[in-house]
PDB file of C-alpha atoms in Angstrom:
ATOM      1  CA  UNK F  20       1.335 -22.605 -11.594  1.00 86.00           C
ATOM      2  CA  UNK F  21       5.141 -22.894 -11.799  1.00 97.00           C
ATOM      3  CA  UNK F  22       6.818 -26.219 -10.934  1.00 98.00           C
ATOM      4  CA  UNK F  23      10.518 -25.658 -11.824  1.00 98.00           C
ATOM      5  CA  UNK F  24      12.207 -22.275 -11.710  1.00 98.00           C
ATOM      6  CA  UNK F  25      15.626 -21.643 -13.205  1.00 98.00           C
ATOM      7  CA  UNK F  26      17.758 -19.160 -11.400  1.00 98.00           C
ATOM      8  CA  UNK F  27      21.054 -18.243 -13.149  1.00 97.00           C
ATOM      9  CA  UNK F  28      23.649 -16.498 -10.978  1.00 96.00           C
ATOM     10  CA  UNK F  29      26.844 -14.687 -11.768  1.00 93.00           C
ATOM     11  CA  UNK F  30      27.808 -14.058  -8.194  1.00 91.00           C
ATOM     12  CA  UNK F  31      27.118 -10.346  -8.280  1.00 92.00           C
ATOM     13  CA  UNK F  32      25.402  -8.431  -5.453  1.00 92.00           C
ATOM     14  CA  UNK F  33      22.305  -8.077  -7.673  1.00 92.00           C
ATOM     15  CA  UNK F  34      22.236 -11.892  -8.142  1.00 93.00           C
ATOM     16  CA  UNK F  35      22.511 -12.371  -4.427  1.00 94.00           C
ATOM     17  CA  UNK F  36      19.403 -10.277  -3.823  1.00 95.00           C
ATOM     18  CA  UNK F  37      17.615 -11.913  -6.702  1.00 96.00           C
ATOM     19  CA  UNK F  38      18.458 -15.377  -5.231  1.00 97.00           C
ATOM     20  CA  UNK F  39      16.557 -14.551  -2.125  1.00 97.00           C
ATOM     21  CA  UNK F  40      13.577 -13.347  -4.176  1.00 97.00           C
ATOM     22  CA  UNK F  41      13.674 -16.464  -6.412  1.00 98.00           C
ATOM     23  CA  UNK F  42      13.804 -18.759  -3.356  1.00 98.00           C
ATOM     24  CA  UNK F  43      10.947 -16.870  -1.718  1.00 98.00           C
ATOM     25  CA  UNK F  44       8.851 -17.050  -4.893  1.00 98.00           C
ATOM     26  CA  UNK F  45       9.570 -20.778  -5.376  1.00 98.00           C
ATOM     27  CA  UNK F  46       8.507 -21.320  -1.778  1.00 98.00           C
ATOM     28  CA  UNK F  47       5.287 -19.387  -2.220  1.00 98.00           C
ATOM     29  CA  UNK F  48       4.202 -21.313  -5.276  1.00 98.00           C
ATOM     30  CA  UNK F  49       5.553 -24.710  -4.202  1.00 98.00           C
ATOM     31  CA  UNK F  50       8.076 -24.930  -7.007  1.00 98.00           C
ATOM     32  CA  UNK F  51      11.552 -26.353  -7.101  1.00 98.00           C
ATOM     33  CA  UNK F  52      14.600 -24.277  -7.921  1.00 98.00           C
ATOM     34  CA  UNK F  53      17.267 -25.027 -10.487  1.00 98.00           C
ATOM     35  CA  UNK F  54      20.267 -22.821  -9.810  1.00 98.00           C
ATOM     36  CA  UNK F  55      22.931 -22.438 -12.518  1.00 98.00           C
ATOM     37  CA  UNK F  56      25.998 -20.552 -13.359  1.00 97.00           C
ATOM     38  CA  UNK F  57      27.769 -20.300 -16.696  1.00 96.00           C
ATOM     39  CA  UNK F  58      31.541 -20.127 -16.937  1.00 93.00           C
ATOM     40  CA  UNK F  59      33.446 -19.321 -20.110  1.00 90.00           C
ATOM     41  CA  UNK F  60      35.376 -21.973 -21.958  1.00 89.00           C
ATOM     42  CA  UNK F  61      39.191 -21.967 -21.479  1.00 83.00           C
ATOM     43  CA  UNK F  62      40.933 -19.813 -24.074  1.00 73.00           C
ATOM     44  CA  UNK F  63      44.553 -19.662 -24.738  1.00 68.00           C
ATOM     45  CA  UNK F  64      44.471 -16.006 -25.761  1.00 64.00           C
ATOM     46  CA  UNK F  65      43.232 -13.695 -23.176  1.00 58.00           C
ATOM     47  CA  UNK F  66      43.561 -10.183 -21.734  1.00 60.00           C
ATOM     48  CA  UNK F  67      43.729 -11.692 -18.165  1.00 60.00           C
ATOM     49  CA  UNK F  68      47.401 -12.035 -17.417  1.00 61.00           C
ATOM     50  CA  UNK F  69      46.760 -14.715 -14.715  1.00 61.00           C
ATOM     51  CA  UNK F  70      45.011 -16.925 -17.242  1.00 56.00           C
ATOM     52  CA  UNK F  71      48.074 -16.998 -19.543  1.00 59.00           C
ATOM     53  CA  UNK F  72      49.786 -19.033 -16.782  1.00 62.00           C
ATOM     54  CA  UNK F  73      46.925 -21.519 -16.316  1.00 65.00           C
ATOM     55  CA  UNK F  74      46.457 -24.793 -18.024  1.00 80.00           C
ATOM     56  CA  UNK F  75      43.067 -25.971 -19.168  1.00 81.00           C
ATOM     57  CA  UNK F  76      42.843 -28.337 -16.222  1.00 85.00           C
ATOM     58  CA  UNK F  77      43.741 -25.601 -13.711  1.00 86.00           C
ATOM     59  CA  UNK F  78      41.213 -23.274 -15.295  1.00 85.00           C
ATOM     60  CA  UNK F  79      38.541 -26.044 -15.066  1.00 87.00           C
ATOM     61  CA  UNK F  80      39.385 -26.657 -11.448  1.00 91.00           C
ATOM     62  CA  UNK F  81      39.271 -22.916 -10.514  1.00 88.00           C
ATOM     63  CA  UNK F  82      36.025 -22.490 -12.455  1.00 90.00           C
ATOM     64  CA  UNK F  83      34.451 -25.451 -10.716  1.00 92.00           C
ATOM     65  CA  UNK F  84      35.493 -24.089  -7.287  1.00 94.00           C
ATOM     66  CA  UNK F  85      34.146 -20.616  -8.040  1.00 94.00           C
ATOM     67  CA  UNK F  86      30.825 -22.053  -9.361  1.00 94.00           C
ATOM     68  CA  UNK F  87      30.575 -24.264  -6.399  1.00 95.00           C
ATOM     69  CA  UNK F  88      30.792 -21.199  -4.005  1.00 96.00           C
ATOM     70  CA  UNK F  89      28.142 -19.324  -6.042  1.00 95.00           C
ATOM     71  CA  UNK F  90      25.754 -22.214  -6.217  1.00 97.00           C
ATOM     72  CA  UNK F  91      26.271 -23.178  -2.567  1.00 97.00           C
ATOM     73  CA  UNK F  92      24.981 -19.755  -1.554  1.00 96.00           C
ATOM     74  CA  UNK F  93      21.795 -20.293  -3.494  1.00 97.00           C
ATOM     75  CA  UNK F  94      21.348 -23.932  -2.297  1.00 98.00           C
ATOM     76  CA  UNK F  95      21.809 -22.815   1.331  1.00 98.00           C
ATOM     77  CA  UNK F  96      19.059 -20.199   0.989  1.00 97.00           C
ATOM     78  CA  UNK F  97      16.778 -22.745  -0.638  1.00 98.00           C
ATOM     79  CA  UNK F  98      17.521 -25.299   2.030  1.00 98.00           C
ATOM     80  CA  UNK F  99      16.766 -22.732   4.786  1.00 98.00           C
ATOM     81  CA  UNK F 100      13.439 -21.942   3.159  1.00 98.00           C
ATOM     82  CA  UNK F 101      12.571 -25.644   2.567  1.00 98.00           C
ATOM     83  CA  UNK F 102      12.763 -25.342  -1.235  1.00 98.00           C
ATOM     84  CA  UNK F 103      14.213 -28.219  -3.264  1.00 98.00           C
ATOM     85  CA  UNK F 104      17.156 -26.988  -5.280  1.00 98.00           C
ATOM     86  CA  UNK F 105      19.369 -28.560  -7.946  1.00 98.00           C
ATOM     87  CA  UNK F 106      22.684 -26.910  -8.852  1.00 98.00           C
ATOM     88  CA  UNK F 107      24.348 -26.917 -12.298  1.00 98.00           C
ATOM     89  CA  UNK F 108      27.547 -25.505 -13.720  1.00 96.00           C
ATOM     90  CA  UNK F 109      27.476 -24.923 -17.438  1.00 96.00           C
ATOM     91  CA  UNK F 110      30.447 -24.112 -19.688  1.00 94.00           C
ATOM     92  CA  UNK F 111      29.609 -21.503 -22.350  1.00 95.00           C
ATOM     93  CA  UNK F 112      30.998 -18.334 -23.795  1.00 93.00           C
ATOM     94  CA  UNK F 113      27.407 -17.110 -24.375  1.00 95.00           C
ATOM     95  CA  UNK F 114      25.660 -17.069 -20.981  1.00 95.00           C
ATOM     96  CA  UNK F 115      22.245 -16.109 -22.302  1.00 96.00           C
ATOM     97  CA  UNK F 116      22.217 -19.137 -24.694  1.00 97.00           C
ATOM     98  CA  UNK F 117      23.303 -21.371 -21.839  1.00 97.00           C
ATOM     99  CA  UNK F 118      20.584 -20.060 -19.632  1.00 98.00           C
ATOM    100  CA  UNK F 119      17.859 -20.670 -22.229  1.00 98.00           C
ATOM    101  CA  UNK F 120      19.282 -24.104 -23.118  1.00 98.00           C
ATOM    102  CA  UNK F 121      19.448 -25.090 -19.499  1.00 98.00           C
ATOM    103  CA  UNK F 122      15.889 -23.926 -18.828  1.00 98.00           C
ATOM    104  CA  UNK F 123      14.676 -26.088 -21.707  1.00 98.00           C
ATOM    105  CA  UNK F 124      16.823 -29.135 -20.762  1.00 98.00           C
ATOM    106  CA  UNK F 125      15.705 -28.935 -17.148  1.00 98.00           C
ATOM    107  CA  UNK F 126      11.985 -28.423 -18.151  1.00 98.00           C
ATOM    108  CA  UNK F 127      11.723 -25.059 -16.308  1.00 98.00           C
ATOM    109  CA  UNK F 128       8.578 -23.064 -16.785  1.00 98.00           C
ATOM    110  CA  UNK F 129      10.023 -19.794 -15.436  1.00 98.00           C
ATOM    111  CA  UNK F 130      13.427 -18.083 -15.405  1.00 98.00           C
ATOM    112  CA  UNK F 131      14.118 -15.604 -12.555  1.00 97.00           C
ATOM    113  CA  UNK F 132      17.006 -13.281 -13.204  1.00 96.00           C
ATOM    114  CA  UNK F 133      18.658 -10.150 -11.691  1.00 93.00           C
ATOM    115  CA  UNK F 134      18.955  -6.949 -13.552  1.00 87.00           C
ATOM    116  CA  UNK F 135      21.981  -4.867 -12.844  1.00 75.00           C
ATOM    117  CA  UNK F 136      20.152  -1.725 -13.924  1.00 64.00           C
ATOM    118  CA  UNK F 137      22.925  -0.340 -16.263  1.00 63.00           C
ATOM    119  CA  UNK F 138      21.592   2.483 -18.332  1.00 62.00           C
ATOM    120  CA  UNK F 139      22.647   4.715 -21.152  1.00 60.00           C
ATOM    121  CA  UNK F 140      25.758   4.061 -23.200  1.00 57.00           C
ATOM    122  CA  UNK F 141      27.209   1.666 -20.582  1.00 58.00           C
ATOM    123  CA  UNK F 142      24.155  -0.567 -20.739  1.00 56.00           C
ATOM    124  CA  UNK F 143      23.991  -0.341 -24.483  1.00 52.00           C
ATOM    125  CA  UNK F 144      27.694  -1.078 -25.096  1.00 48.00           C
ATOM    126  CA  UNK F 145      28.110  -3.798 -22.438  1.00 45.00           C
ATOM    127  CA  UNK F 146      24.752  -5.477 -23.284  1.00 52.00           C
ATOM    128  CA  UNK F 147      22.717  -7.366 -20.803  1.00 87.00           C
ATOM    129  CA  UNK F 148      22.449 -11.119 -20.445  1.00 91.00           C
ATOM    130  CA  UNK F 149      19.039 -10.540 -18.890  1.00 92.00           C
ATOM    131  CA  UNK F 150      17.926  -8.461 -21.882  1.00 91.00           C
ATOM    132  CA  UNK F 151      19.168 -11.135 -24.256  1.00 94.00           C
ATOM    133  CA  UNK F 152      17.321 -13.856 -22.352  1.00 96.00           C
ATOM    134  CA  UNK F 153      14.109 -11.697 -22.403  1.00 94.00           C
ATOM    135  CA  UNK F 154      14.459 -11.250 -26.153  1.00 94.00           C
ATOM    136  CA  UNK F 155      15.298 -14.835 -27.070  1.00 96.00           C
ATOM    137  CA  UNK F 156      13.488 -17.067 -24.526  1.00 97.00           C
ATOM    138  CA  UNK F 157      10.128 -18.614 -25.196  1.00 97.00           C
ATOM    139  CA  UNK F 158       9.978 -19.453 -21.455  1.00 98.00           C
ATOM    140  CA  UNK F 159       8.694 -16.624 -19.252  1.00 97.00           C
ATOM    141  CA  UNK F 160      11.314 -14.492 -17.430  1.00 97.00           C
ATOM    142  CA  UNK F 161      10.856 -12.665 -14.179  1.00 96.00           C
ATOM    143  CA  UNK F 162      13.353  -9.907 -13.653  1.00 95.00           C
ATOM    144  CA  UNK F 163      14.327  -8.863 -10.165  1.00 93.00           C
ATOM    145  CA  UNK F 164      15.726  -5.309  -9.731  1.00 84.00           C
TER     146      UNK F 164
END
């Protein structure tokens, strides 16, 4: 039924658990996995004091290294399960748009995402990338809690 599954990760504990579920599901249906992570663009103005000292190239290098670590974890789980996995790093200030665009560009027919389970005011104010993908994606989304 599903041939290509997109799994976006942010490196959180919830994403780690969802990665194992995504790999297991991909294996059970014989699909390949496309793991991706979105990193924000470099901005000169920031509230992160460490970023004020970074140059655009230093930021890009650090972002690439972090993304590599996150994606390597998913790729290793996929390899151990015998699931073919492609890894992508996308630069975007709007992760939900990057997720949907990547799913389209990679011809994915399912998106598997973690839900952090934020509720109440915190969930409302912080928003949820998973919720935004659910609302805006024409591609089916499976949420792992």
